[in-house]
Amino acid sequence: MTPLTQYGRMAEKHWREHRPKMVRELERKGLLHQMLLEAEEKTKDEMATLRTDLMQQGSTAQQAHDAGVGDGAGEIHPAPARRDLAVGHQRVIRKNRRGISTATASPKPTGSVKADRSRSFSRIIEAIQTLRKLDAEERPATAEEKAALVKYVGWGAMPQVFDVDNTDWRKEQVQLSEILSDEEHRSARATTLNAHYTAPTVIGAMYRAAERFGFKGGRVLEPACGIGHFVGLMPEDMLRRSTVTGIEIDPLTARIAKALYPDADIRAQPFEQTKLADGFYDLAISNVPFGDYTVHDPRWNNYKFPIHDYFFAAALEKVRPGGLIMFITSRGTMDKLDSTLRELLSTRTELLGAIRLPNDAFKKNAGTEVTTDIVMLRKLRPGEAPTGPAWKETASLHQRHRRSIHASTNTSPPARK
């Protein structure tokens, strides 16, 4: 058997990550190696043509080398350093469809960690199989089937299942490639950064706070709904008085949410692409995505908000004057020195409160440790001045253990009530 060169090995890795179902089918037919050899030869020809074109355009051999073009058969060079790409007034890094870097290499879990994640994987597979059955039979889920669907915990705690270099998870990788379409597989892989679902105790506390702020029911927006925990854990009296719109970027996850909560308006699309009326919702509540990447939204491109801050700005447009925004967010929203979002929010909302959660608040339910805040805001009515605590800037505080922390401050005098 002719061995693969680096071109062929790179093609194989790309196919296994992005076209796993095709790979399994080629393996079953005994055609995978031959197809990789053909892809290898095609890539060599394309690279040789590109190098010739570069040389004819006046590039030096070194510039051709820097462009990632090799000199001989089987030779390959790394691509040049990643560059910012200008999109209108926004500068972004080319990543996947949500701006998430999809590199999933991670430490190999051992012992009980692998066992726990394997059990979670089995529950996810059971939920997907249940959804497939419901789709095939075109009927609503029974109570027993909903109990299986709600155990879908997402992929945030187990990115290893998408890391083709991680041989400890090869069995699960094969199983997943057989149950998901290639499109579903790509979409699921892109969620590994943010698919960490919220603990019921945290959701319950947020709804109790909403009730104390005067919300008894109304139009509710969940802009990053996952499988719908914020719908399912809404107090019964509040739910009966409410209509819920849930936005979820991953189509498979959105379908599970719809099967669990058929009365909710669940939309399978990114928040930044969703058509929603401005000033319409009484409450926006969610555990928003975290990350140092942006999304493309013409309304907010100039601000270059990271994804978690973007959700605040975008939701602010959708909530009515007097409405509430209650988000679990990265600690960076309140802590970072860049006060752009806080400046915006401080002029248009009243800060009702903010709570820093323990870093293990999501460990049991989502398998992750991360420092997060619950930030609770009320959108100001026309002509209304903010009367809540000052909070738009940060200052470093040094405690006796010499650990630097940030506190919200404002040098301007407090507003009069």
PDB file of C-alpha atoms in Angstrom, residues 169-364:
ATOM      1  CA  TRP A 169     -12.237   8.510  22.325  1.00  0.00           C
ATOM      2  CA  ARG A 170     -12.035   6.688  18.982  1.00  0.00           C
ATOM      3  CA  LYS A 171     -15.017   4.425  19.747  1.00  0.00           C
ATOM      4  CA  GLU A 172     -17.211   7.400  20.629  1.00  0.00           C
ATOM      5  CA  GLN A 173     -15.985   9.341  17.597  1.00  0.00           C
ATOM      6  CA  VAL A 174     -17.035   6.521  15.293  1.00  0.00           C
ATOM      7  CA  GLN A 175     -20.400   6.159  17.027  1.00  0.00           C
ATOM      8  CA  LEU A 176     -21.062   9.880  16.745  1.00  0.00           C
ATOM      9  CA  SER A 177     -20.110   9.986  13.063  1.00  0.00           C
ATOM     10  CA  GLU A 178     -22.659   7.260  12.390  1.00  0.00           C
ATOM     11  CA  ILE A 179     -25.581   8.946  14.155  1.00  0.00           C
ATOM     12  CA  LEU A 180     -25.007  12.544  12.988  1.00  0.00           C
ATOM     13  CA  SER A 181     -25.045  13.888   9.463  1.00  0.00           C
ATOM     14  CA  ASP A 182     -21.898  15.724   8.386  1.00  0.00           C
ATOM     15  CA  GLU A 183     -23.703  19.055   8.771  1.00  0.00           C
ATOM     16  CA  GLU A 184     -24.915  18.142  12.265  1.00  0.00           C
ATOM     17  CA  HIS A 185     -21.419  16.974  13.155  1.00  0.00           C
ATOM     18  CA  ARG A 186     -19.835  20.257  12.036  1.00  0.00           C
ATOM     19  CA  SER A 187     -22.439  22.275  13.920  1.00  0.00           C
ATOM     20  CA  ALA A 188     -22.042  20.209  17.108  1.00  0.00           C
ATOM     21  CA  ARG A 189     -18.263  20.501  16.932  1.00  0.00           C
ATOM     22  CA  ALA A 190     -18.581  24.285  16.729  1.00  0.00           C
ATOM     23  CA  THR A 191     -20.512  24.367  20.038  1.00  0.00           C
ATOM     24  CA  THR A 192     -17.777  22.850  22.219  1.00  0.00           C
ATOM     25  CA  LEU A 193     -16.690  26.257  23.524  1.00  0.00           C
ATOM     26  CA  ASN A 194     -20.129  27.323  24.756  1.00  0.00           C
ATOM     27  CA  ALA A 195     -22.368  24.274  25.192  1.00  0.00           C
ATOM     28  CA  HIS A 196     -22.357  24.368  29.009  1.00  0.00           C
ATOM     29  CA  TYR A 197     -25.888  24.139  30.337  1.00  0.00           C
ATOM     30  CA  THR A 198     -27.082  25.957  33.425  1.00  0.00           C
ATOM     31  CA  ALA A 199     -27.631  24.409  36.861  1.00  0.00           C
ATOM     32  CA  PRO A 200     -31.324  24.346  37.913  1.00  0.00           C
ATOM     33  CA  THR A 201     -30.543  26.045  41.231  1.00  0.00           C
ATOM     34  CA  VAL A 202     -29.080  29.040  39.404  1.00  0.00           C
ATOM     35  CA  ILE A 203     -32.052  29.303  37.031  1.00  0.00           C
ATOM     36  CA  GLY A 204     -34.498  29.042  39.928  1.00  0.00           C
ATOM     37  CA  ALA A 205     -32.720  31.844  41.797  1.00  0.00           C
ATOM     38  CA  MET A 206     -32.825  34.078  38.721  1.00  0.00           C
ATOM     39  CA  TYR A 207     -36.577  33.622  38.336  1.00  0.00           C
ATOM     40  CA  ARG A 208     -37.130  34.365  42.019  1.00  0.00           C
ATOM     41  CA  ALA A 209     -35.176  37.589  41.525  1.00  0.00           C
ATOM     42  CA  ALA A 210     -37.292  38.427  38.447  1.00  0.00           C
ATOM     43  CA  GLU A 211     -40.429  38.015  40.546  1.00  0.00           C
ATOM     44  CA  ARG A 212     -39.030  40.359  43.205  1.00  0.00           C
ATOM     45  CA  PHE A 213     -38.338  42.882  40.448  1.00  0.00           C
ATOM     46  CA  GLY A 214     -42.027  42.728  39.543  1.00  0.00           C
ATOM     47  CA  PHE A 215     -42.078  40.285  36.606  1.00  0.00           C
ATOM     48  CA  LYS A 216     -45.068  37.938  36.879  1.00  0.00           C
ATOM     49  CA  GLY A 217     -45.330  36.947  33.229  1.00  0.00           C
ATOM     50  CA  GLY A 218     -45.140  38.397  29.738  1.00  0.00           C
ATOM     51  CA  ARG A 219     -43.058  38.153  26.587  1.00  0.00           C
ATOM     52  CA  VAL A 220     -39.819  36.322  27.337  1.00  0.00           C
ATOM     53  CA  LEU A 221     -36.700  36.135  25.143  1.00  0.00           C
ATOM     54  CA  GLU A 222     -34.084  33.419  25.655  1.00  0.00           C
ATOM     55  CA  PRO A 223     -31.388  34.280  23.063  1.00  0.00           C
ATOM     56  CA  ALA A 224     -29.102  31.278  23.705  1.00  0.00           C
ATOM     57  CA  CYS A 225     -31.566  28.652  24.825  1.00  0.00           C
ATOM     58  CA  GLY A 226     -29.750  25.323  24.359  1.00  0.00           C
ATOM     59  CA  ILE A 227     -32.345  22.609  24.973  1.00  0.00           C
ATOM     60  CA  GLY A 228     -34.532  25.070  26.877  1.00  0.00           C
ATOM     61  CA  HIS A 229     -33.690  24.832  30.591  1.00  0.00           C
ATOM     62  CA  PHE A 230     -34.834  28.416  31.121  1.00  0.00           C
ATOM     63  CA  VAL A 231     -38.190  27.404  29.629  1.00  0.00           C
ATOM     64  CA  GLY A 232     -38.578  24.164  31.523  1.00  0.00           C
ATOM     65  CA  LEU A 233     -37.622  25.639  34.894  1.00  0.00           C
ATOM     66  CA  MET A 234     -39.775  28.752  34.678  1.00  0.00           C
ATOM     67  CA  PRO A 235     -42.278  28.796  37.583  1.00  0.00           C
ATOM     68  CA  GLU A 236     -45.628  27.378  36.514  1.00  0.00           C
ATOM     69  CA  ASP A 237     -47.662  30.507  37.239  1.00  0.00           C
ATOM     70  CA  MET A 238     -45.154  32.654  35.366  1.00  0.00           C
ATOM     71  CA  LEU A 239     -45.072  30.251  32.396  1.00  0.00           C
ATOM     72  CA  ARG A 240     -48.865  30.255  32.080  1.00  0.00           C
ATOM     73  CA  ARG A 241     -48.766  34.040  31.769  1.00  0.00           C
ATOM     74  CA  SER A 242     -45.866  34.106  29.321  1.00  0.00           C
ATOM     75  CA  THR A 243     -44.975  33.524  25.693  1.00  0.00           C
ATOM     76  CA  VAL A 244     -41.394  32.392  25.131  1.00  0.00           C
ATOM     77  CA  THR A 245     -39.078  32.906  22.162  1.00  0.00           C
ATOM     78  CA  GLY A 246     -35.938  30.762  22.268  1.00  0.00           C
ATOM     79  CA  ILE A 247     -32.953  31.206  19.938  1.00  0.00           C
ATOM     80  CA  GLU A 248     -30.429  28.374  19.479  1.00  0.00           C
ATOM     81  CA  ILE A 249     -27.602  28.299  16.954  1.00  0.00           C
ATOM     82  CA  ASP A 250     -27.223  24.507  16.764  1.00  0.00           C
ATOM     83  CA  PRO A 251     -30.074  22.946  14.712  1.00  0.00           C
ATOM     84  CA  LEU A 252     -30.034  19.572  16.506  1.00  0.00           C
ATOM     85  CA  THR A 253     -30.150  21.220  19.934  1.00  0.00           C
ATOM     86  CA  ALA A 254     -32.968  23.496  18.774  1.00  0.00           C
ATOM     87  CA  ARG A 255     -34.989  20.489  17.620  1.00  0.00           C
ATOM     88  CA  ILE A 256     -34.601  18.878  21.027  1.00  0.00           C
ATOM     89  CA  ALA A 257     -35.766  22.114  22.660  1.00  0.00           C
ATOM     90  CA  LYS A 258     -38.804  22.184  20.371  1.00  0.00           C
ATOM     91  CA  ALA A 259     -39.626  18.550  21.185  1.00  0.00           C
ATOM     92  CA  LEU A 260     -39.402  19.326  24.900  1.00  0.00           C
ATOM     93  CA  TYR A 261     -41.348  22.610  24.759  1.00  0.00           C
ATOM     94  CA  PRO A 262     -43.615  22.582  21.689  1.00  0.00           C
ATOM     95  CA  ASP A 263     -45.543  25.661  22.847  1.00  0.00           C
ATOM     96  CA  ALA A 264     -42.413  27.842  22.781  1.00  0.00           C
ATOM     97  CA  ASP A 265     -41.255  29.647  19.649  1.00  0.00           C
ATOM     98  CA  ILE A 266     -37.855  27.942  19.148  1.00  0.00           C
ATOM     99  CA  ARG A 267     -35.736  29.269  16.288  1.00  0.00           C
ATOM    100  CA  ALA A 268     -32.674  27.425  14.981  1.00  0.00           C
ATOM    101  CA  GLN A 269     -30.377  30.295  14.026  1.00  0.00           C
ATOM    102  CA  PRO A 270     -27.725  32.592  15.486  1.00  0.00           C
ATOM    103  CA  PHE A 271     -29.020  35.442  17.645  1.00  0.00           C
ATOM    104  CA  GLU A 272     -27.347  38.011  15.407  1.00  0.00           C
ATOM    105  CA  GLN A 273     -29.343  36.751  12.399  1.00  0.00           C
ATOM    106  CA  THR A 274     -32.717  36.485  14.111  1.00  0.00           C
ATOM    107  CA  LYS A 275     -35.477  38.900  13.081  1.00  0.00           C
ATOM    108  CA  LEU A 276     -37.091  40.151  16.287  1.00  0.00           C
ATOM    109  CA  ALA A 277     -39.125  43.262  16.977  1.00  0.00           C
ATOM    110  CA  ASP A 278     -37.367  46.046  18.874  1.00  0.00           C
ATOM    111  CA  GLY A 279     -38.778  47.103  22.242  1.00  0.00           C
ATOM    112  CA  PHE A 280     -41.047  44.048  22.375  1.00  0.00           C
ATOM    113  CA  TYR A 281     -39.954  41.729  25.207  1.00  0.00           C
ATOM    114  CA  ASP A 282     -40.637  42.130  28.907  1.00  0.00           C
ATOM    115  CA  LEU A 283     -37.765  39.886  29.999  1.00  0.00           C
ATOM    116  CA  ALA A 284     -34.558  38.649  28.358  1.00  0.00           C
ATOM    117  CA  ILE A 285     -33.006  35.857  30.412  1.00  0.00           C
ATOM    118  CA  SER A 286     -30.166  33.507  29.483  1.00  0.00           C
ATOM    119  CA  ASN A 287     -26.758  31.997  30.075  1.00  0.00           C
ATOM    120  CA  VAL A 288     -25.047  33.740  27.164  1.00  0.00           C
ATOM    121  CA  PRO A 289     -22.014  32.468  25.208  1.00  0.00           C
ATOM    122  CA  PHE A 290     -18.591  33.564  26.480  1.00  0.00           C
ATOM    123  CA  GLY A 291     -15.485  34.242  24.414  1.00  0.00           C
ATOM    124  CA  ASP A 292     -13.074  36.806  23.012  1.00  0.00           C
ATOM    125  CA  TYR A 293     -14.559  36.733  19.528  1.00  0.00           C
ATOM    126  CA  THR A 294     -17.057  38.932  17.732  1.00  0.00           C
ATOM    127  CA  VAL A 295     -20.097  38.313  15.543  1.00  0.00           C
ATOM    128  CA  HIS A 296     -21.192  40.227  12.478  1.00  0.00           C
ATOM    129  CA  ASP A 297     -24.138  42.495  13.211  1.00  0.00           C
ATOM    130  CA  PRO A 298     -24.252  45.825  11.329  1.00  0.00           C
ATOM    131  CA  ARG A 299     -25.882  47.519  14.327  1.00  0.00           C
ATOM    132  CA  TRP A 300     -22.948  46.766  16.599  1.00  0.00           C
ATOM    133  CA  ASN A 301     -19.890  46.103  14.409  1.00  0.00           C
ATOM    134  CA  ASN A 302     -18.268  49.424  15.318  1.00  0.00           C
ATOM    135  CA  TYR A 303     -18.198  48.489  18.991  1.00  0.00           C
ATOM    136  CA  LYS A 304     -16.240  45.251  18.448  1.00  0.00           C
ATOM    137  CA  PHE A 305     -17.964  43.656  21.418  1.00  0.00           C
ATOM    138  CA  PRO A 306     -16.843  40.165  22.498  1.00  0.00           C
ATOM    139  CA  ILE A 307     -19.694  37.696  22.157  1.00  0.00           C
ATOM    140  CA  HIS A 308     -20.909  37.890  25.783  1.00  0.00           C
ATOM    141  CA  ASP A 309     -21.029  41.702  25.694  1.00  0.00           C
ATOM    142  CA  TYR A 310     -22.730  41.638  22.292  1.00  0.00           C
ATOM    143  CA  PHE A 311     -25.643  39.700  23.770  1.00  0.00           C
ATOM    144  CA  PHE A 312     -26.281  42.502  26.278  1.00  0.00           C
ATOM    145  CA  ALA A 313     -26.222  45.217  23.614  1.00  0.00           C
ATOM    146  CA  ALA A 314     -28.406  43.269  21.172  1.00  0.00           C
ATOM    147  CA  ALA A 315     -30.902  42.194  23.838  1.00  0.00           C
ATOM    148  CA  LEU A 316     -31.174  45.795  25.030  1.00  0.00           C
ATOM    149  CA  GLU A 317     -32.698  46.679  21.654  1.00  0.00           C
ATOM    150  CA  LYS A 318     -35.275  43.904  21.934  1.00  0.00           C
ATOM    151  CA  VAL A 319     -36.477  44.621  25.479  1.00  0.00           C
ATOM    152  CA  ARG A 320     -39.184  47.262  26.050  1.00  0.00           C
ATOM    153  CA  PRO A 321     -38.583  50.317  28.245  1.00  0.00           C
ATOM    154  CA  GLY A 322     -38.992  49.098  31.819  1.00  0.00           C
ATOM    155  CA  GLY A 323     -38.196  45.518  30.791  1.00  0.00           C
ATOM    156  CA  LEU A 324     -35.573  43.297  32.413  1.00  0.00           C
ATOM    157  CA  ILE A 325     -32.303  41.793  31.190  1.00  0.00           C
ATOM    158  CA  MET A 326     -30.930  38.995  33.366  1.00  0.00           C
ATOM    159  CA  PHE A 327     -27.883  37.233  31.963  1.00  0.00           C
ATOM    160  CA  ILE A 328     -25.234  34.872  33.231  1.00  0.00           C
ATOM    161  CA  THR A 329     -22.063  36.196  31.643  1.00  0.00           C
ATOM    162  CA  SER A 330     -18.298  36.028  31.735  1.00  0.00           C
ATOM    163  CA  ARG A 331     -16.668  37.881  34.609  1.00  0.00           C
ATOM    164  CA  GLY A 332     -15.094  40.036  31.894  1.00  0.00           C
ATOM    165  CA  THR A 333     -18.328  41.948  31.333  1.00  0.00           C
ATOM    166  CA  MET A 334     -17.962  43.619  34.733  1.00  0.00           C
ATOM    167  CA  ASP A 335     -14.214  43.235  35.353  1.00  0.00           C
ATOM    168  CA  LYS A 336     -12.373  44.198  32.213  1.00  0.00           C
ATOM    169  CA  LEU A 337     -10.751  47.613  31.912  1.00  0.00           C
ATOM    170  CA  ASP A 338     -12.472  48.296  28.586  1.00  0.00           C
ATOM    171  CA  SER A 339     -15.666  49.971  29.779  1.00  0.00           C
ATOM    172  CA  THR A 340     -17.358  50.331  26.357  1.00  0.00           C
ATOM    173  CA  LEU A 341     -20.318  48.096  27.181  1.00  0.00           C
ATOM    174  CA  ARG A 342     -20.676  49.411  30.730  1.00  0.00           C
ATOM    175  CA  GLU A 343     -20.683  52.976  29.395  1.00  0.00           C
ATOM    176  CA  LEU A 344     -23.477  52.039  26.989  1.00  0.00           C
ATOM    177  CA  LEU A 345     -25.541  50.188  29.569  1.00  0.00           C
ATOM    178  CA  SER A 346     -25.084  52.813  32.294  1.00  0.00           C
ATOM    179  CA  THR A 347     -26.869  55.416  30.152  1.00  0.00           C
ATOM    180  CA  ARG A 348     -29.742  53.172  29.099  1.00  0.00           C
ATOM    181  CA  THR A 349     -30.312  50.793  32.002  1.00  0.00           C
ATOM    182  CA  GLU A 350     -30.436  50.674  35.773  1.00  0.00           C
ATOM    183  CA  LEU A 351     -28.235  48.078  37.426  1.00  0.00           C
ATOM    184  CA  LEU A 352     -30.542  46.119  39.728  1.00  0.00           C
ATOM    185  CA  GLY A 353     -27.811  43.838  40.980  1.00  0.00           C
ATOM    186  CA  ALA A 354     -24.895  41.583  40.091  1.00  0.00           C
ATOM    187  CA  ILE A 355     -23.783  38.350  41.739  1.00  0.00           C
ATOM    188  CA  ARG A 356     -20.485  36.538  41.233  1.00  0.00           C
ATOM    189  CA  LEU A 357     -21.101  32.788  41.201  1.00  0.00           C
ATOM    190  CA  PRO A 358     -18.652  30.222  42.619  1.00  0.00           C
ATOM    191  CA  ASN A 359     -16.368  28.895  39.887  1.00  0.00           C
ATOM    192  CA  ASP A 360     -17.877  25.404  40.313  1.00  0.00           C
ATOM    193  CA  ALA A 361     -21.491  26.553  39.872  1.00  0.00           C
ATOM    194  CA  PHE A 362     -21.663  24.735  36.509  1.00  0.00           C
ATOM    195  CA  LYS A 363     -19.430  21.779  37.343  1.00  0.00           C
ATOM    196  CA  LYS A 364     -22.138  19.233  38.159  1.00  0.00           C
TER     197      LYS A 364
END
